[in-house]
PDB file of C-alpha atoms in Angstrom:
ATOM      1  CA  ALA A 149      -0.078   0.054  -0.028  1.00  0.00           C
ATOM      2  CA  GLN A 150       0.722   3.414  -0.560  1.00  0.00           C
ATOM      3  CA  SER A 151       0.153   6.753   1.120  1.00  0.00           C
ATOM      4  CA  VAL A 152       1.294  10.431   1.655  1.00  0.00           C
ATOM      5  CA  THR A 153       1.124  12.871   4.112  1.00  0.00           C
ATOM      6  CA  GLN A 154       1.468  16.260   3.785  1.00  0.00           C
ATOM      7  CA  LEU A 155       2.284  17.703   7.320  1.00  0.00           C
ATOM      8  CA  ASP A 156       0.806  21.338   7.077  1.00  0.00           C
ATOM      9  CA  SER A 157      -2.525  22.062   6.053  1.00  0.00           C
ATOM     10  CA  HIS A 158      -1.775  25.575   5.688  1.00  0.00           C
ATOM     11  CA  VAL A 159       1.596  27.450   4.987  1.00  0.00           C
ATOM     12  CA  SER A 160       2.049  31.336   5.280  1.00  0.00           C
ATOM     13  CA  VAL A 161       5.236  33.221   4.413  1.00  0.00           C
ATOM     14  CA  SER A 162       6.045  36.754   3.591  1.00  0.00           C
ATOM     15  CA  GLU A 163       6.800  37.522  -0.131  1.00  0.00           C
ATOM     16  CA  GLY A 164      10.890  36.946  -0.935  1.00  0.00           C
ATOM     17  CA  THR A 165      11.376  34.312   2.031  1.00  0.00           C
ATOM     18  CA  PRO A 166      11.882  30.978   1.389  1.00  0.00           C
ATOM     19  CA  VAL A 167       9.063  28.404   1.116  1.00  0.00           C
ATOM     20  CA  LEU A 168       9.064  25.079   2.600  1.00  0.00           C
ATOM     21  CA  LEU A 169       6.069  22.162   1.927  1.00  0.00           C
ATOM     22  CA  ARG A 170       6.489  19.072   3.492  1.00  0.00           C
ATOM     23  CA  CYS A 171       5.720  15.457   2.376  1.00  0.00           C
ATOM     24  CA  ASN A 172       6.298  12.190   3.477  1.00  0.00           C
ATOM     25  CA  TYR A 173       5.444   8.890   2.072  1.00  0.00           C
ATOM     26  CA  SER A 174       5.071   5.326   2.580  1.00  0.00           C
ATOM     27  CA  SER A 175       5.238   2.767  -0.160  1.00  0.00           C
ATOM     28  CA  SER A 176       6.405  -0.803  -0.743  1.00  0.00           C
ATOM     29  CA  TYR A 177       7.970  -0.164  -3.883  1.00  0.00           C
ATOM     30  CA  SER A 178      10.023   2.355  -5.485  1.00  0.00           C
ATOM     31  CA  PRO A 179       7.693   5.353  -5.996  1.00  0.00           C
ATOM     32  CA  SER A 180       7.336   8.121  -8.471  1.00  0.00           C
ATOM     33  CA  LEU A 181       6.688  11.145  -6.798  1.00  0.00           C
ATOM     34  CA  PHE A 182       4.960  14.194  -8.199  1.00  0.00           C
ATOM     35  CA  TRP A 183       3.973  17.952  -6.564  1.00  0.00           C
ATOM     36  CA  TYR A 184       1.197  19.712  -8.564  1.00  0.00           C
ATOM     37  CA  VAL A 185      -0.062  22.999  -7.984  1.00  0.00           C
ATOM     38  CA  GLN A 186      -3.766  24.451  -7.898  1.00  0.00           C
ATOM     39  CA  HIS A 187      -4.813  27.529  -8.449  1.00  0.00           C
ATOM     40  CA  PRO A 188      -8.493  28.514  -7.135  1.00  0.00           C
ATOM     41  CA  ASN A 189     -11.110  26.909  -9.234  1.00  0.00           C
ATOM     42  CA  LYS A 190      -8.386  25.395 -11.965  1.00  0.00           C
ATOM     43  CA  GLY A 191      -6.954  22.167 -12.758  1.00  0.00           C
ATOM     44  CA  LEU A 192      -3.791  20.911 -11.613  1.00  0.00           C
ATOM     45  CA  GLN A 193      -0.436  21.806 -13.000  1.00  0.00           C
ATOM     46  CA  LEU A 194       2.646  19.429 -12.615  1.00  0.00           C
ATOM     47  CA  LEU A 195       5.606  21.453 -10.844  1.00  0.00           C
ATOM     48  CA  LEU A 196       7.994  18.483 -11.141  1.00  0.00           C
ATOM     49  CA  LYS A 197       8.379  14.933 -10.626  1.00  0.00           C
ATOM     50  CA  TYR A 198      10.828  12.122  -9.193  1.00  0.00           C
ATOM     51  CA  THR A 199      11.169   8.994 -10.985  1.00  0.00           C
ATOM     52  CA  SER A 200      14.728   7.642  -9.762  1.00  0.00           C
ATOM     53  CA  ALA A 201      16.761   9.572 -11.610  1.00  0.00           C
ATOM     54  CA  ALA A 202      18.815  12.369  -9.650  1.00  0.00           C
ATOM     55  CA  THR A 203      17.350  13.135  -6.019  1.00  0.00           C
ATOM     56  CA  LEU A 204      17.301  16.643  -6.365  1.00  0.00           C
ATOM     57  CA  VAL A 205      14.538  17.439  -8.721  1.00  0.00           C
ATOM     58  CA  LYS A 206      14.210  20.863 -10.175  1.00  0.00           C
ATOM     59  CA  GLY A 207      10.776  22.142 -11.641  1.00  0.00           C
ATOM     60  CA  ILE A 208       8.928  25.155 -12.962  1.00  0.00           C
ATOM     61  CA  ASN A 209       8.779  28.669 -11.278  1.00  0.00           C
ATOM     62  CA  GLY A 210      11.759  28.055  -9.328  1.00  0.00           C
ATOM     63  CA  PHE A 211      10.562  25.366  -7.043  1.00  0.00           C
ATOM     64  CA  GLU A 212      12.571  22.079  -6.292  1.00  0.00           C
ATOM     65  CA  ALA A 213      12.411  19.250  -4.219  1.00  0.00           C
ATOM     66  CA  GLU A 214      14.745  16.528  -2.854  1.00  0.00           C
ATOM     67  CA  PHE A 215      13.900  13.069  -2.539  1.00  0.00           C
ATOM     68  CA  LYS A 216      15.057  11.505   0.858  1.00  0.00           C
ATOM     69  CA  LYS A 217      14.820   7.886   0.809  1.00  0.00           C
ATOM     70  CA  SER A 218      16.102   7.550   4.185  1.00  0.00           C
ATOM     71  CA  GLU A 219      13.706   9.709   5.625  1.00  0.00           C
ATOM     72  CA  THR A 220      10.490   8.684   3.036  1.00  0.00           C
ATOM     73  CA  SER A 221      10.335  12.389   2.390  1.00  0.00           C
ATOM     74  CA  PHE A 222       9.875  14.567  -0.745  1.00  0.00           C
ATOM     75  CA  HIS A 223       9.338  18.320   0.285  1.00  0.00           C
ATOM     76  CA  LEU A 224       8.900  21.227  -1.821  1.00  0.00           C
ATOM     77  CA  THR A 225      10.799  24.482  -1.747  1.00  0.00           C
ATOM     78  CA  LYS A 226      11.508  27.808  -3.184  1.00  0.00           C
ATOM     79  CA  PRO A 227      14.371  30.271  -2.203  1.00  0.00           C
ATOM     80  CA  SER A 228      11.911  33.346  -2.447  1.00  0.00           C
ATOM     81  CA  ALA A 229       8.178  33.136  -2.444  1.00  0.00           C
ATOM     82  CA  HIS A 230       6.305  35.330  -4.969  1.00  0.00           C
ATOM     83  CA  MET A 231       2.926  36.430  -4.420  1.00  0.00           C
ATOM     84  CA  SER A 232       1.726  34.746  -7.448  1.00  0.00           C
ATOM     85  CA  ASP A 233       2.843  31.387  -5.738  1.00  0.00           C
ATOM     86  CA  ALA A 234      -0.402  31.590  -3.395  1.00  0.00           C
ATOM     87  CA  ALA A 235      -2.320  28.448  -4.321  1.00  0.00           C
ATOM     88  CA  GLU A 236      -2.843  24.837  -2.987  1.00  0.00           C
ATOM     89  CA  TYR A 237      -0.239  22.358  -3.313  1.00  0.00           C
ATOM     90  CA  PHE A 238      -0.649  18.610  -3.374  1.00  0.00           C
ATOM     91  CA  CYS A 239       2.204  15.817  -3.145  1.00  0.00           C
ATOM     92  CA  VAL A 240       1.382  12.464  -5.151  1.00  0.00           C
ATOM     93  CA  VAL A 241       2.793   9.384  -4.939  1.00  0.00           C
ATOM     94  CA  SER A 242       2.555   6.205  -7.579  1.00  0.00           C
ATOM     95  CA  TYR A 243       4.115   3.310  -8.593  1.00  0.00           C
ATOM     96  CA  ASN A 244       3.588   4.172 -12.160  1.00  0.00           C
ATOM     97  CA  ASN A 245       1.982   7.322 -13.972  1.00  0.00           C
ATOM     98  CA  ALA A 246      -1.354   5.741 -14.190  1.00  0.00           C
ATOM     99  CA  GLY A 247      -3.855   8.058 -12.986  1.00  0.00           C
ATOM    100  CA  ASN A 248      -5.564   5.109 -11.344  1.00  0.00           C
ATOM    101  CA  MET A 249      -2.476   4.567  -9.132  1.00  0.00           C
ATOM    102  CA  LEU A 250      -2.065   8.069  -7.752  1.00  0.00           C
ATOM    103  CA  THR A 251      -2.249   8.723  -4.057  1.00  0.00           C
ATOM    104  CA  PHE A 252      -2.639  12.611  -3.525  1.00  0.00           C
ATOM    105  CA  GLY A 253      -1.654  13.901  -0.262  1.00  0.00           C
ATOM    106  CA  GLY A 254      -4.378  16.031   1.628  1.00  0.00           C
ATOM    107  CA  GLY A 255      -2.859  19.358   0.261  1.00  0.00           C
ATOM    108  CA  THR A 256      -1.102  22.500   1.572  1.00  0.00           C
ATOM    109  CA  ARG A 257      -2.400  25.572   1.257  1.00  0.00           C
ATOM    110  CA  LEU A 258       0.210  28.293   0.715  1.00  0.00           C
ATOM    111  CA  MET A 259      -0.318  31.840   1.717  1.00  0.00           C
ATOM    112  CA  VAL A 260       2.176  34.639   0.330  1.00  0.00           C
ATOM    113  CA  LYS A 261       1.848  37.892   2.348  1.00  0.00           C
ATOM    114  CA  PRO A 262       2.944  41.269   0.980  1.00  0.00           C
TER     115      PRO A 262
ATOM    116  CA  GLY B 159       2.634  21.426 -24.132  1.00  0.00           C
ATOM    117  CA  ALA B 160      -0.227  19.005 -23.886  1.00  0.00           C
ATOM    118  CA  VAL B 161      -3.738  20.321 -22.870  1.00  0.00           C
ATOM    119  CA  VAL B 162      -6.773  18.608 -21.617  1.00  0.00           C
ATOM    120  CA  SER B 163      -9.673  20.915 -22.035  1.00  0.00           C
ATOM    121  CA  GLN B 164     -12.817  20.692 -19.975  1.00  0.00           C
ATOM    122  CA  HIS B 165     -16.298  21.768 -20.806  1.00  0.00           C
ATOM    123  CA  PRO B 166     -18.121  23.494 -19.232  1.00  0.00           C
ATOM    124  CA  SER B 167     -16.089  25.112 -16.705  1.00  0.00           C
ATOM    125  CA  TRP B 168     -18.897  26.141 -14.651  1.00  0.00           C
ATOM    126  CA  VAL B 169     -22.562  24.717 -14.614  1.00  0.00           C
ATOM    127  CA  ILE B 170     -25.614  25.256 -12.243  1.00  0.00           C
ATOM    128  CA  CYS B 171     -28.371  23.123 -12.747  1.00  0.00           C
ATOM    129  CA  LYS B 172     -31.576  22.256 -10.816  1.00  0.00           C
ATOM    130  CA  SER B 173     -31.743  19.572  -8.740  1.00  0.00           C
ATOM    131  CA  GLY B 174     -33.556  16.356 -10.490  1.00  0.00           C
ATOM    132  CA  THR B 175     -31.988  17.318 -14.054  1.00  0.00           C
ATOM    133  CA  SER B 176     -28.611  15.943 -15.442  1.00  0.00           C
ATOM    134  CA  VAL B 177     -25.554  17.387 -16.235  1.00  0.00           C
ATOM    135  CA  LYS B 178     -22.962  16.208 -19.125  1.00  0.00           C
ATOM    136  CA  ILE B 179     -19.315  17.257 -18.739  1.00  0.00           C
ATOM    137  CA  GLU B 180     -16.696  16.928 -21.402  1.00  0.00           C
ATOM    138  CA  CYS B 181     -13.234  16.220 -21.192  1.00  0.00           C
ATOM    139  CA  ARG B 182     -10.932  16.866 -24.139  1.00  0.00           C
ATOM    140  CA  SER B 183      -7.269  15.851 -25.021  1.00  0.00           C
ATOM    141  CA  LEU B 184      -6.215  18.573 -27.540  1.00  0.00           C
ATOM    142  CA  ASP B 185      -2.997  17.437 -29.017  1.00  0.00           C
ATOM    143  CA  PHE B 186      -2.731  14.010 -28.103  1.00  0.00           C
ATOM    144  CA  GLN B 187      -4.570  11.129 -27.915  1.00  0.00           C
ATOM    145  CA  ALA B 188      -5.705   9.218 -24.791  1.00  0.00           C
ATOM    146  CA  THR B 189      -6.443   5.547 -24.534  1.00  0.00           C
ATOM    147  CA  THR B 190      -7.335   6.128 -20.595  1.00  0.00           C
ATOM    148  CA  MET B 191      -8.502   8.967 -18.852  1.00  0.00           C
ATOM    149  CA  PHE B 192      -9.720   9.388 -15.200  1.00  0.00           C
ATOM    150  CA  TRP B 193     -12.309  11.391 -13.357  1.00  0.00           C
ATOM    151  CA  TYR B 194     -11.648  13.086 -10.051  1.00  0.00           C
ATOM    152  CA  ARG B 195     -13.941  14.594  -7.570  1.00  0.00           C
ATOM    153  CA  GLN B 196     -12.565  17.338  -5.371  1.00  0.00           C
ATOM    154  CA  PHE B 197     -14.836  18.704  -2.380  1.00  0.00           C
ATOM    155  CA  PRO B 198     -14.066  21.877  -0.987  1.00  0.00           C
ATOM    156  CA  LYS B 199     -10.685  22.338   0.670  1.00  0.00           C
ATOM    157  CA  GLN B 200     -10.081  18.585   0.091  1.00  0.00           C
ATOM    158  CA  SER B 201      -7.923  16.548  -1.914  1.00  0.00           C
ATOM    159  CA  LEU B 202      -8.563  14.654  -5.114  1.00  0.00           C
ATOM    160  CA  MET B 203     -10.674  11.652  -5.030  1.00  0.00           C
ATOM    161  CA  LEU B 204     -10.815   9.204  -7.902  1.00  0.00           C
ATOM    162  CA  MET B 205     -14.040   8.187  -9.032  1.00  0.00           C
ATOM    163  CA  ALA B 206     -13.529   6.127 -12.422  1.00  0.00           C
ATOM    164  CA  THR B 207     -11.247   5.337 -14.982  1.00  0.00           C
ATOM    165  CA  SER B 208     -12.234   5.636 -18.289  1.00  0.00           C
ATOM    166  CA  ASN B 209     -11.106   3.449 -21.010  1.00  0.00           C
ATOM    167  CA  GLU B 210     -11.743   4.299 -24.914  1.00  0.00           C
ATOM    168  CA  GLY B 211     -14.287   1.540 -26.485  1.00  0.00           C
ATOM    169  CA  SER B 212     -14.798  -0.037 -23.276  1.00  0.00           C
ATOM    170  CA  LYS B 213     -16.425   0.300 -19.902  1.00  0.00           C
ATOM    171  CA  ALA B 214     -15.434   2.348 -17.458  1.00  0.00           C
ATOM    172  CA  THR B 215     -14.118   0.914 -14.231  1.00  0.00           C
ATOM    173  CA  TYR B 216     -15.408   2.568 -11.050  1.00  0.00           C
ATOM    174  CA  GLU B 217     -13.951   2.911  -7.338  1.00  0.00           C
ATOM    175  CA  GLN B 218     -15.616   1.563  -4.672  1.00  0.00           C
ATOM    176  CA  GLY B 219     -18.549   3.634  -3.163  1.00  0.00           C
ATOM    177  CA  VAL B 220     -19.064   5.696  -6.778  1.00  0.00           C
ATOM    178  CA  GLU B 221     -22.464   4.835  -8.089  1.00  0.00           C
ATOM    179  CA  LYS B 222     -21.993   3.670 -11.779  1.00  0.00           C
ATOM    180  CA  ASP B 223     -25.328   4.580 -12.742  1.00  0.00           C
ATOM    181  CA  LYS B 224     -25.536   8.189 -11.160  1.00  0.00           C
ATOM    182  CA  PHE B 225     -21.991   8.851 -12.720  1.00  0.00           C
ATOM    183  CA  LEU B 226     -22.042   7.752 -16.675  1.00  0.00           C
ATOM    184  CA  ILE B 227     -19.039   7.830 -18.229  1.00  0.00           C
ATOM    185  CA  ASN B 228     -18.478   7.254 -21.855  1.00  0.00           C
ATOM    186  CA  HIS B 229     -15.164   7.424 -23.829  1.00  0.00           C
ATOM    187  CA  ALA B 230     -16.470   7.242 -27.403  1.00  0.00           C
ATOM    188  CA  SER B 231     -13.074   8.225 -28.792  1.00  0.00           C
ATOM    189  CA  LEU B 232      -9.207   8.831 -28.072  1.00  0.00           C
ATOM    190  CA  THR B 233      -9.606  12.443 -27.254  1.00  0.00           C
ATOM    191  CA  LEU B 234     -12.968  12.559 -25.742  1.00  0.00           C
ATOM    192  CA  SER B 235     -14.578  11.131 -22.437  1.00  0.00           C
ATOM    193  CA  THR B 236     -17.899  12.451 -20.724  1.00  0.00           C
ATOM    194  CA  LEU B 237     -18.887  12.053 -17.433  1.00  0.00           C
ATOM    195  CA  THR B 238     -23.008  12.947 -16.996  1.00  0.00           C
ATOM    196  CA  VAL B 239     -24.288  13.454 -13.650  1.00  0.00           C
ATOM    197  CA  THR B 240     -27.882  12.005 -13.643  1.00  0.00           C
ATOM    198  CA  SER B 241     -30.719  13.363 -11.652  1.00  0.00           C
ATOM    199  CA  ALA B 242     -28.280  15.625  -9.930  1.00  0.00           C
ATOM    200  CA  HIS B 243     -28.722  16.719  -6.350  1.00  0.00           C
ATOM    201  CA  PRO B 244     -27.262  19.431  -4.235  1.00  0.00           C
ATOM    202  CA  GLU B 245     -24.800  16.828  -2.506  1.00  0.00           C
ATOM    203  CA  ASP B 246     -23.357  16.141  -6.000  1.00  0.00           C
ATOM    204  CA  SER B 247     -22.149  19.660  -6.108  1.00  0.00           C
ATOM    205  CA  SER B 248     -18.450  19.607  -6.384  1.00  0.00           C
ATOM    206  CA  PHE B 249     -15.410  20.232  -8.551  1.00  0.00           C
ATOM    207  CA  TYR B 250     -14.891  17.595 -10.983  1.00  0.00           C
ATOM    208  CA  ILE B 251     -11.227  16.962 -12.413  1.00  0.00           C
ATOM    209  CA  CYS B 252     -10.200  14.881 -15.694  1.00  0.00           C
ATOM    210  CA  SER B 253      -6.913  13.645 -16.453  1.00  0.00           C
ATOM    211  CA  ALA B 254      -5.923  11.946 -19.579  1.00  0.00           C
ATOM    212  CA  ARG B 255      -2.760   9.723 -20.194  1.00  0.00           C
ATOM    213  CA  ASP B 256      -1.068  10.473 -23.231  1.00  0.00           C
ATOM    214  CA  ARG B 257      -1.176   7.324 -25.369  1.00  0.00           C
ATOM    215  CA  ASP B 258       2.286   7.477 -26.974  1.00  0.00           C
ATOM    216  CA  THR B 259       4.516   8.953 -23.805  1.00  0.00           C
ATOM    217  CA  GLY B 260       2.515   7.776 -20.832  1.00  0.00           C
ATOM    218  CA  GLU B 261       2.434  11.162 -19.490  1.00  0.00           C
ATOM    219  CA  LEU B 262      -0.591  12.370 -17.405  1.00  0.00           C
ATOM    220  CA  PHE B 263      -2.251  15.938 -17.868  1.00  0.00           C
ATOM    221  CA  PHE B 264      -4.878  17.222 -15.752  1.00  0.00           C
ATOM    222  CA  GLY B 265      -7.992  19.387 -17.248  1.00  0.00           C
ATOM    223  CA  GLU B 266      -8.801  22.898 -15.451  1.00  0.00           C
ATOM    224  CA  GLY B 267     -11.911  21.320 -13.555  1.00  0.00           C
ATOM    225  CA  SER B 268     -15.484  21.972 -14.121  1.00  0.00           C
ATOM    226  CA  ARG B 269     -17.468  22.963 -10.925  1.00  0.00           C
ATOM    227  CA  LEU B 270     -20.985  21.729 -10.383  1.00  0.00           C
ATOM    228  CA  THR B 271     -23.483  23.393  -8.396  1.00  0.00           C
ATOM    229  CA  VAL B 272     -26.867  21.793  -8.030  1.00  0.00           C
ATOM    230  CA  LEU B 273     -29.882  24.056  -6.577  1.00  0.00           C
TER     231      LEU B 273
END
């Protein structure tokens, strides 16, 4: 069985400060891990994905995530938050890229203060 | 990049009526599409897997007679909410898997409000 836990339901940062969104997973097999962003009333946009290549994954909009097998974590970071980063973020784990094998975390709402 | 289009993006209907939501892959072919439901401030819940040319596979607890899914072509899947009730009000999101690359792309979502 696989599961994913996003440790914070809400994160609030000031514009220009670093962002850290935490994600821990459990999986019996080598997982693929994804981070998606969802703006209000919009679908999901893929930020980045890990599929057993480099453990530090760089994504769009300055985001990156590091796969740490020993900690079963895949935290999302960004050095400097922008107002447009305010959105809901989902950490997702999968054995493959099939939509019926995706397990979504509960989501983290990122708020960015001016 | 690959685009998945959902239509309508917003729909309001009266209780007891049926509503059809379309999911189209615009520049790739998708043998498999997926339908999710998202309640306010919650994560996505997979409802069903839509396979081109065959019956959809529904997740446990999802009523197949309530949520009719048709995948008539490699670029179109439809979800029909039959005899809609206020509790069916939700955000419905589809995703489509590129037949050639295996990548998964999500639609923009459709917000259904049943009065």
